[in-house]
Coordinates of C-alpha atoms and ligand atoms in Angstrom, one line a residue:
M174 CA 0.0 0.0 0.0
N175 CA 1.5 3.3 -1.1
L176 CA 0.8 5.9 1.6
K177 CA 2.6 8.6 -0.4
I178 CA -0.2 9.2 -2.9
S179 CA -1.9 12.6 -3.1
A180 CA -5.5 13.2 -2.0
L181 CA -6.7 13.3 -5.6
E182 CA -5.0 10.0 -6.4
F183 CA -6.4 8.4 -3.2
V184 CA -9.9 9.5 -4.1
Q185 CA -9.5 8.1 -7.7
E186 CA -8.1 4.8 -6.4
V187 CA -10.9 4.2 -3.9
K188 CA -13.6 5.3 -6.3
N189 CA -12.3 2.8 -9.0
G190 CA -12.0 0.0 -6.4
N191 CA -8.2 -0.3 -6.8
I192 CA -7.6 0.2 -3.1
S193 CA -9.9 0.0 -0.1
A194 CA -10.3 2.9 2.3
E195 CA -10.1 0.4 5.1
D196 CA -6.7 -1.0 4.1
F197 CA -5.4 2.5 3.6
V198 CA -6.6 3.8 6.9
A199 CA -5.3 0.6 8.7
K200 CA -1.8 1.1 7.1
T201 CA -1.9 4.8 8.0
L202 CA -2.6 3.9 11.7
E203 CA 0.4 1.4 11.5
R204 CA 2.6 4.2 10.1
I205 CA 1.6 6.4 13.0
Q206 CA 2.4 3.6 15.4
S207 CA 5.8 3.1 13.9
V208 CA 7.0 6.7 13.4
D209 CA 5.2 9.0 15.8
D210 CA 7.3 8.1 18.8
K211 CA 10.1 9.9 17.1
L212 CA 8.0 12.7 15.7
H213 CA 5.2 13.4 18.2
A214 CA 2.8 14.9 15.7
F215 CA -0.3 13.4 17.3
L216 CA -1.9 14.3 20.6
S217 CA -4.7 11.7 20.1
V218 CA -5.3 9.0 17.5
N219 CA -8.8 7.9 16.4
E220 CA -8.8 4.2 16.7
E221 CA -12.4 4.1 15.3
A222 CA -11.1 5.3 11.9
V223 CA -11.0 1.8 10.5
V224 CA -14.7 1.2 11.3
K225 CA -15.7 4.4 9.4
A226 CA -13.4 3.4 6.5
R227 CA -15.1 0.0 6.2
E228 CA -18.5 1.7 5.9
I229 CA -17.2 3.8 3.1
D230 CA -15.8 0.7 1.3
K231 CA -19.3 -0.8 1.6
K232 CA -20.9 2.3 0.0
V233 CA -18.4 2.2 -2.8
K234 CA -19.1 -1.5 -3.5
S235 CA -22.8 -1.2 -3.4
G236 CA -22.8 1.9 -5.7
D237 CA -24.2 4.2 -3.0
K238 CA -23.4 7.9 -3.1
V239 CA -20.0 8.6 -1.5
G240 CA -18.7 12.0 -0.4
A241 CA -15.8 13.6 -2.3
C242 CA -13.1 12.5 0.2
F243 CA -13.9 8.7 -0.1
G244 CA -12.5 8.0 3.4
M245 CA -9.3 10.1 3.1
P246 CA -7.4 10.2 6.4
I247 CA -6.9 13.7 7.6
S248 CA -5.4 15.1 10.8
I249 CA -6.8 18.1 12.6
K250 CA -4.9 20.7 14.6
D251 CA -6.1 20.3 18.2
N252 CA -7.7 23.8 18.4
M253 CA -10.7 22.8 16.2
C254 CA -13.7 21.1 17.7
I255 CA -14.8 17.6 16.8
K256 CA -17.9 16.7 18.7
D257 CA -17.4 14.3 21.6
S258 CA -13.7 14.3 21.2
K259 CA -10.9 16.0 23.2
T260 CA -9.8 19.4 22.0
T261 CA -6.8 20.5 24.1
C262 CA -5.2 23.4 22.3
A263 CA -2.0 21.7 23.6
S264 CA -2.8 23.3 26.9
K265 CA -3.1 21.9 30.4
M266 CA -6.0 24.2 30.8
L267 CA -8.1 22.2 28.3
E268 CA -6.4 18.8 28.9
N269 CA -9.8 17.2 29.6
F270 CA -12.1 19.4 27.5
V271 CA -14.4 17.4 25.2
A272 CA -15.9 19.5 22.4
P273 CA -19.7 19.7 22.5
Y274 CA -20.1 20.5 18.8
D275 CA -18.4 20.2 15.4
A276 CA -16.5 23.1 13.8
T277 CA -18.0 24.0 10.4
V278 CA -14.9 22.7 8.6
I279 CA -15.4 19.4 10.4
T280 CA -19.1 19.2 9.5
K281 CA -18.2 19.9 5.8
L282 CA -15.5 17.3 5.8
K283 CA -17.8 14.7 7.5
E284 CA -20.4 15.4 4.8
Q285 CA -17.8 14.5 2.2
D286 CA -16.7 11.3 4.0
A287 CA -13.3 12.4 5.3
I288 CA -11.9 10.4 8.1
F289 CA -10.3 12.2 11.1
I290 CA -7.3 10.1 11.9
G291 CA -6.3 12.1 14.9
K292 CA -5.7 15.5 16.6
V293 CA -2.3 17.0 16.1
N294 CA 0.1 19.1 18.1
L295 CA 0.5 22.8 18.2
D296 CA 2.0 25.6 20.3
E297 CA -0.3 26.2 23.2
F298 CA -3.4 28.0 21.9
A299 CA -1.5 28.4 18.6
M300 CA 1.0 30.9 20.1
G301 CA 4.4 30.3 18.8
L302 CA 6.2 29.0 15.6
T303 CA 8.1 26.0 16.7
T304 CA 5.6 23.7 18.5
E305 CA 7.9 23.9 21.5
F306 CA 5.3 25.7 23.5
S307 CA 2.9 22.7 23.4
A308 CA 2.2 21.7 27.0
F309 CA 2.6 18.1 25.8
G310 CA 6.1 18.4 24.4
P311 CA 7.5 19.5 21.0
S312 CA 6.9 17.9 17.6
K313 CA 10.1 17.0 15.7
N314 CA 11.0 17.9 12.1
P315 CA 10.9 14.7 10.0
W316 CA 13.8 16.0 7.9
N317 CA 16.0 16.0 11.0
T318 CA 14.5 15.2 14.3
D319 CA 16.9 17.5 16.2
Y320 CA 15.2 20.5 14.5
V321 CA 11.9 22.3 15.0
P322 CA 9.1 21.5 12.5
G323 CA 7.9 25.1 12.6
G324 CA 4.5 26.1 14.1
S325 CA 2.2 26.6 15.5
S326 CA 0.5 24.0 13.3
G327 CA 3.7 21.8 13.7
G328 CA 1.8 18.6 14.2
S329 CA -0.2 19.2 11.0
A330 CA 2.9 19.7 8.9
V331 CA 4.8 16.8 10.4
S332 CA 1.9 14.4 10.0
V333 CA 1.4 15.3 6.3
S334 CA 5.1 15.4 5.4
S335 CA 5.8 12.0 7.1
F336 CA 2.8 10.2 5.5
E337 CA 0.8 9.8 8.8
C338 CA -2.2 11.2 6.9
I339 CA -2.9 12.7 3.5
T340 CA -3.8 16.2 4.4
S341 CA -4.3 18.3 7.5
L342 CA -6.1 21.4 8.7
G343 CA -4.2 24.1 10.6
S344 CA -4.9 27.7 11.6
D345 CA -2.8 30.6 10.5
T346 CA -2.9 33.8 12.7
G347 CA 0.5 35.1 11.7
G348 CA 2.0 32.3 9.6
S349 CA 1.1 29.1 11.6
V350 CA 0.1 27.1 8.5
R351 CA 2.8 28.5 6.1
N352 CA 5.7 28.4 8.5
P353 CA 5.6 24.7 9.4
A354 CA 4.7 23.9 5.8
S355 CA 7.9 25.6 4.7
F356 CA 10.0 23.9 7.5
C357 CA 8.6 20.5 6.6
S358 CA 8.6 20.8 2.8
I359 CA 4.9 20.7 2.1
V360 CA 2.2 23.1 0.9
G361 CA 0.5 25.5 3.4
Y362 CA -2.4 27.8 2.6
K363 CA -3.7 30.9 4.3
P364 CA -6.9 31.9 2.5
T365 CA -8.4 35.3 2.1
Y366 CA -9.8 36.4 5.5
G367 CA -13.4 35.1 5.5
L368 CA -13.0 32.4 2.9
I369 CA -13.2 29.6 5.5
S370 CA -15.5 29.6 8.5
R371 CA -13.8 29.9 11.9
Y372 CA -16.8 28.5 13.8
G373 CA -15.5 25.9 16.1
L374 CA -11.9 27.1 15.9
I375 CA -10.8 28.0 19.4
S376 CA -10.1 31.7 19.1
Y377 CA -6.6 33.2 19.5
S378 CA -7.0 36.4 17.5
N379 CA -10.3 36.3 15.6
S380 CA -9.9 39.5 13.5
I381 CA -7.0 38.1 11.5
E382 CA -6.8 34.3 11.8
Q383 CA -8.0 31.7 9.3
I384 CA -8.1 27.9 9.0
G385 CA -6.0 26.6 6.2
P386 CA -5.1 23.2 4.6
L387 CA -1.6 21.6 4.7
T388 CA -1.1 19.2 1.9
R389 CA 1.6 17.6 -0.2
T390 CA 0.5 19.1 -3.5
V391 CA -1.0 22.4 -4.6
K392 CA -3.9 20.5 -6.3
D393 CA -4.7 18.9 -3.0
T394 CA -5.0 22.3 -1.4
A395 CA -7.4 23.4 -4.1
F396 CA -9.4 20.2 -3.5
M397 CA -9.6 20.9 0.2
L398 CA -10.7 24.5 -0.4
N399 CA -13.5 23.3 -2.6
I400 CA -14.8 21.4 0.3
I401 CA -14.3 23.7 3.3
S402 CA -14.6 27.3 1.9
G403 CA -17.7 29.5 1.6
L404 CA -20.4 31.3 3.6
D405 CA -21.4 30.1 7.0
V406 CA -24.3 31.4 9.0
N407 CA -22.3 30.7 12.2
D408 CA -19.4 33.0 11.2
N409 CA -20.5 36.4 10.0
T410 CA -17.0 37.2 8.7
T411 CA -17.3 34.5 6.0
R412 CA -17.5 35.6 2.4
D413 CA -19.6 34.3 -0.5
N414 CA -17.2 32.6 -2.9
K415 CA -20.0 31.6 -5.2
N416 CA -18.9 27.9 -4.9
E417 CA -15.8 28.7 -6.8
D418 CA -14.0 25.6 -8.2
Y419 CA -10.4 26.1 -7.2
L420 CA -9.2 23.0 -9.1
S421 CA -10.6 23.9 -12.5
E422 CA -8.0 25.8 -14.6
I423 CA -5.3 25.3 -12.0
D424 CA -2.9 24.6 -14.8
S425 CA -3.6 28.0 -16.5
G426 CA 0.0 29.1 -16.0
I427 CA 1.4 32.5 -15.2
D428 CA 2.4 33.8 -18.6
G429 CA 2.2 37.6 -18.6
K430 CA 1.5 37.8 -14.9
K431 CA 3.2 40.7 -13.0
I432 CA 4.9 39.6 -9.7
G433 CA 6.3 42.0 -7.1
I434 CA 9.3 40.9 -5.1
I435 CA 8.8 42.4 -1.6
Q436 CA 12.2 44.1 -0.8
E437 CA 11.6 44.3 2.9
M438 CA 11.3 40.5 3.0
V439 CA 14.6 39.7 1.3
G440 CA 16.8 42.1 3.2
D441 CA 18.5 42.1 6.6
G442 CA 18.6 38.9 8.5
I443 CA 17.8 36.6 5.6
D444 CA 19.8 33.4 5.4
P445 CA 22.0 33.3 2.2
A446 CA 20.5 29.9 1.3
V447 CA 17.0 31.3 1.6
L448 CA 17.9 34.3 -0.5
S449 CA 19.4 32.2 -3.2
A450 CA 16.3 29.9 -3.3
T451 CA 14.1 33.0 -3.7
K452 CA 16.2 34.2 -6.6
D453 CA 16.0 30.7 -8.2
A454 CA 12.2 30.7 -7.8
I455 CA 11.9 34.2 -9.4
A456 CA 14.1 33.0 -12.3
K457 CA 11.8 30.0 -12.7
L458 CA 8.7 32.1 -12.7
E459 CA 10.2 34.4 -15.3
S460 CA 11.0 31.5 -17.5
L461 CA 7.3 30.7 -17.4
G462 CA 6.5 34.1 -18.7
A463 CA 5.9 36.1 -15.5
V464 CA 7.3 39.6 -15.2
C465 CA 9.0 40.0 -11.8
E466 CA 10.0 43.4 -10.4
E467 CA 11.0 44.8 -7.0
V468 CA 8.4 46.4 -4.9
S469 CA 8.6 48.2 -1.5
L470 CA 6.2 48.0 1.3
D471 CA 7.4 50.5 3.8
M472 CA 5.1 49.4 6.6
V473 CA 6.4 45.9 6.7
K474 CA 9.1 47.1 9.1
Y475 CA 6.5 47.8 11.7
S476 CA 4.3 44.7 10.9
V477 CA 5.7 42.3 13.6
A478 CA 5.3 44.9 16.4
A479 CA 1.8 45.7 15.2
Y480 CA 0.9 42.0 14.8
Y481 CA 2.0 41.1 18.3
T482 CA 0.2 44.1 19.8
I483 CA -3.1 43.3 18.1
T484 CA -3.0 39.5 18.6
A485 CA -1.9 39.8 22.3
T486 CA -4.8 42.2 22.9
E487 CA -7.3 39.8 21.3
A488 CA -5.7 36.8 23.0
G489 CA -6.0 38.6 26.4
S490 CA -9.7 38.9 25.9
N491 CA -10.3 35.5 24.3
L492 CA -8.4 33.7 27.0
A493 CA -10.1 35.5 29.9
R494 CA -12.7 32.7 29.9
Y495 CA -10.1 30.2 31.1
D496 CA -10.7 31.0 34.7
N497 CA -11.2 27.5 36.0
L498 CA -14.9 28.3 36.6
R499 CA -16.1 27.9 33.0
Y500 CA -13.1 25.9 31.8
G501 CA -10.1 24.3 33.4
Y502 CA -9.2 22.2 36.3
D503 CA -11.4 20.8 39.0
F504 CA -10.1 22.3 42.1
S505 CA -12.2 23.5 45.0
V506 CA -12.8 27.2 45.7
E507 CA -12.4 26.5 49.4
G508 CA -9.8 28.8 51.1
Y509 CA -9.4 31.2 48.1
E510 CA -10.7 34.7 47.5
F511 CA -11.6 35.5 43.9
N512 CA -8.2 36.8 42.6
S513 CA -6.0 34.2 44.2
Y514 CA -8.3 31.5 42.8
I515 CA -8.1 32.8 39.3
S516 CA -4.4 33.3 39.6
K517 CA -3.9 29.7 40.7
A518 CA -6.0 28.5 37.8
R519 CA -3.9 30.6 35.4
K520 CA -0.7 28.8 36.5
N521 CA -2.0 26.1 34.1
F522 CA -0.9 28.2 31.2
G523 CA 2.6 27.8 29.8
P524 CA 5.1 30.7 29.5
E525 CA 4.2 31.9 26.0
V526 CA 0.5 32.2 26.8
I527 CA 1.3 34.0 30.0
R528 CA 3.6 36.4 28.2
R529 CA 0.8 37.2 25.6
M530 CA -1.8 37.7 28.4
I531 CA 0.5 40.1 30.2
I532 CA 1.2 42.1 27.0
G533 CA -2.5 41.8 26.0
G534 CA -3.6 43.3 29.3
F535 CA -1.1 46.2 29.1
V536 CA -1.1 47.4 25.5
P537 CA -4.8 48.3 25.2
S538 CA -5.2 49.6 28.8
A539 CA -6.2 53.1 29.7
G540 CA -3.2 55.4 29.3
Q541 CA -1.3 53.0 27.1
A542 CA -3.7 52.3 24.2
G543 CA -2.7 55.3 22.2
K544 CA 0.9 54.4 22.4
Y545 CA 0.4 50.7 21.5
F546 CA -2.9 49.3 20.5
L547 CA -4.2 52.2 18.5
K548 CA -0.8 52.7 16.9
A549 CA -0.8 49.1 15.9
M550 CA -4.2 49.4 14.3
K551 CA -2.9 52.4 12.3
V552 CA 0.0 50.3 11.0
K553 CA -2.5 47.6 10.1
S554 CA -4.6 50.0 8.0
K555 CA -1.6 51.8 6.4
L556 CA 0.0 48.4 5.5
T557 CA -3.4 47.3 4.0
K558 CA -3.5 50.6 1.9
E559 CA 0.1 50.0 0.7
V560 CA -0.6 46.4 -0.3
D561 CA -3.9 47.4 -2.0
E562 CA -1.9 50.0 -4.0
V563 CA 0.7 47.4 -5.0
F564 CA -2.1 45.0 -6.2
K565 CA -3.3 47.6 -8.6
K566 CA -0.1 47.1 -10.6
Y567 CA 0.8 43.5 -9.7
D568 CA -1.1 40.2 -9.8
L569 CA 1.0 38.5 -7.2
L570 CA 3.7 39.1 -4.7
I571 CA 6.6 36.9 -3.8
A572 CA 8.9 36.4 -0.8
P573 CA 10.5 33.5 1.1
T574 CA 8.0 32.1 3.6
V575 CA 10.5 32.2 6.5
P576 CA 13.8 34.2 6.3
I577 CA 15.8 31.5 8.0
L578 CA 16.2 27.7 7.9
P579 CA 14.7 25.4 10.5
F580 CA 16.8 25.6 13.7
K581 CA 17.5 23.2 16.5
I582 CA 14.9 22.4 19.2
G583 CA 15.7 24.5 22.3
E584 CA 18.0 26.9 20.4
K585 CA 15.7 30.0 20.5
I586 CA 13.1 29.0 23.1
D587 CA 14.4 31.5 25.7
D588 CA 14.5 34.4 23.3
P589 CA 10.9 35.4 22.5
V590 CA 11.8 38.5 20.7
S591 CA 14.0 36.8 18.2
L592 CA 11.3 34.2 17.7
F593 CA 8.7 37.0 17.0
Q594 CA 11.0 38.4 14.3
I595 CA 10.9 35.2 12.4
D596 CA 7.3 36.0 11.5
I597 CA 8.3 39.1 9.5
N598 CA 7.5 37.5 6.1
T599 CA 4.2 35.9 7.1
V600 CA 2.2 38.4 9.2
T601 CA 1.6 40.9 6.3
A602 CA -0.9 38.5 4.7
N603 CA -2.8 38.2 8.0
L604 CA -2.8 41.9 8.9
T605 CA -4.1 42.7 5.4
G606 CA -6.5 39.7 5.0
K607 CA -4.8 38.7 1.7
P608 CA -4.4 35.0 0.7
A609 CA -0.9 33.5 0.8
I610 CA 0.7 30.1 0.1
S611 CA 4.0 28.4 1.0
V612 CA 5.2 26.1 -1.8
P613 CA 8.1 23.7 -1.0
F614 CA 11.0 24.7 -3.2
V615 CA 14.4 23.2 -2.2
I616 CA 16.2 21.2 0.4
S617 CA 19.3 23.0 1.5
N618 CA 21.8 20.9 3.4
G619 CA 19.0 18.6 4.4
L620 CA 16.6 21.3 5.5
P621 CA 13.6 22.6 3.6
I622 CA 13.0 26.1 2.2
G623 CA 9.5 27.2 1.1
I624 CA 8.6 30.1 -1.2
Q625 CA 5.6 32.3 -0.4
L626 CA 3.2 33.8 -3.0
L627 CA 0.5 36.3 -2.1
A628 CA -2.5 37.5 -4.1
D629 CA -5.2 40.2 -3.7
T630 CA -8.4 39.6 -1.7
M631 CA -10.5 36.8 -3.1
Q632 CA -7.9 36.1 -5.8
D633 CA -7.3 32.6 -4.2
K634 CA -7.9 30.9 -7.5
L635 CA -5.2 32.9 -9.3
L636 CA -2.9 32.3 -6.3
L637 CA -3.3 28.6 -6.6
Q638 CA -2.6 28.7 -10.4
A639 CA 0.7 30.5 -9.7
A640 CA 1.6 28.1 -6.9
Y641 CA 0.9 25.2 -9.1
A642 CA 3.1 26.6 -11.9
L643 CA 5.9 27.1 -9.4
E644 CA 5.5 23.6 -8.0
Q645 CA 5.8 22.1 -11.4
T646 CA 9.3 23.5 -11.8
V647 CA 10.8 21.5 -8.8
T648 CA 11.5 17.9 -8.0
L649 CA 12.1 17.4 -4.3
P650 CA 13.7 14.4 -2.5
E651 CA 11.6 12.3 -0.2
V652 CA 11.5 12.9 3.5
P653 CA 14.1 10.6 5.2
I654 CA 11.8 9.1 7.9
Ligands
LIG162 N1 4.1 33.0 15.6 C1 2.9 33.7 15.6 C2 2.3 33.9 17.0 O1 2.9 33.3 17.8 C3 1.9 33.0 14.7 C4 1.1 32.0 15.3 C5 -0.1 31.6 14.5 O2 -0.2 31.9 13.3 N2 -1.1 31.0 15.1 O3 1.4 34.5 17.2

C-alpha cells in the first residue's frame, strides 16, 4: 500500500475500487504507530477510523453515493472542535475538554466522507512558531528530528510530510500554516480572510486568523478549499465565494502575470540559502513568462510589532474565559478569595501564553492604548493601503515564507523577541487579509525552504494557479523518515 499518494490519487483509487479505504486507513494507523514516537505529531489518534473506512468501502461496493473524500485520512490541529472528542489546544487548561459540537470545517468534511485520523500538536493556543510551546512536548522535524518543524501547526505539517495522513487542517494567525509547511517541505495555505469559517476554531486572534489546509501538493490544497470554503451562518465574517471551483483551470500558467518581489522580506537577516532559493524561484517564474519586479512595502518594518500588539490584545480577551470556573481544572474554591483562585488557575498556562496575556492586558489599557494598540491598528490600516496599491499594478507578490532555515529544538526558546522576528514575512498576509501560500521549493543541506506567494483579496484561484506553476518547476527528495 502506497501511503505517499496525493488526496486526488487516493480518491480516484478508492472510487475505482483499486484500493480499499479500510486498508489505507489501517496502514496509516500502522505508520503512525511506527514513526510517531520519534516525531510526536499526534496528541490523540482515532482508533475508530478503520470502522468508518469500512462503511465507506461498503458504500463504494454497493454503488451508493459517497462523499468527495472517499475515506481520506486527515489530521486536525487540536484547536478545532470535533464533537465528543478531546480538543486540548495543547494546553493543560483544556487537557480534559471534550468538544460539544463540530466546527463548520469538520461538518463539511464529514459530509464529504473524510476520516479524522487524529488530533495533532501545536504551540499552546496556537501561540508560537516551533511547536515547542505545546504543554505536551514538541513535535520534531521529520527532515532532521533535532530540528523544530515550525509552528504553530507543527503537528499538522509533520503528519502530512511524514505520511501519517494525506492532508491536515491548521490555523494561521501570523504564519502558523505557512511556516511549518515551509519547514517540513509541504504546501501550506492561508486563504483570504473570511473564505473559510472559523466557527469551532478556538479563538486566538479572531480578527486576523484563518483555518487553512496543509497538503503535499497544490492541487490537494485546491481540492480541500473546494470542500471547506464558503459562507457560514455561524461565522458572520465569512464571504460568499459563489462555490468557486479552485481545481478547475489550475494549470492555466502564469504567462504575462506581474509579480512584485517584496524588498523588505529579502533584506536584513535573511539566510543566504533562503535568498538564493528565492532568486531561483523568481528565475523559474520568469522562465514561465511572469514579469518580476522589486516592490517596496514601507510598513512591513512595523508589521511584527503591530501584529503582536493586536494579537496579544485579542488573546488577552479571548483567554479570559479560562478562569477555572467555566473551563479548566477541577479544584475547589475553598480557602481562596476570587483573585487568588483565578491566579492559581492561570498557572496552568505555559510561559508563552502568560507572556501574551500580560502584553494583552497592558497594550490596550487606559493610558497605554494610544501608544500601543491604536498605533498598531494604524500600522495595520496603512499596511493594507500599501498592499492594495501594489495589487493595482501586480497580480501577485513573492517572498520567502521564512527568512531562515529550520533551527535546533531548544535553540531559541528562551529568546521570545528573536522568535517574534521570524514572523516578518508571514504576518503581512494576516494583517491585510490577503491570501498567501507556501510552496516547497528546495532542500538545502538537508533542511527545507519554502517560497511564499501572495495575491489580492478573493484572488485565491489565481494564487493557486501561480503556486501550481511554481510547484511544477521543482522535484524534491523524499522525507528521510
Ligand atoms: N508566531 C505567531 C504567533 O505566535 C503566529 C502564530 C499563528 O499563526 N497561530 O502569534
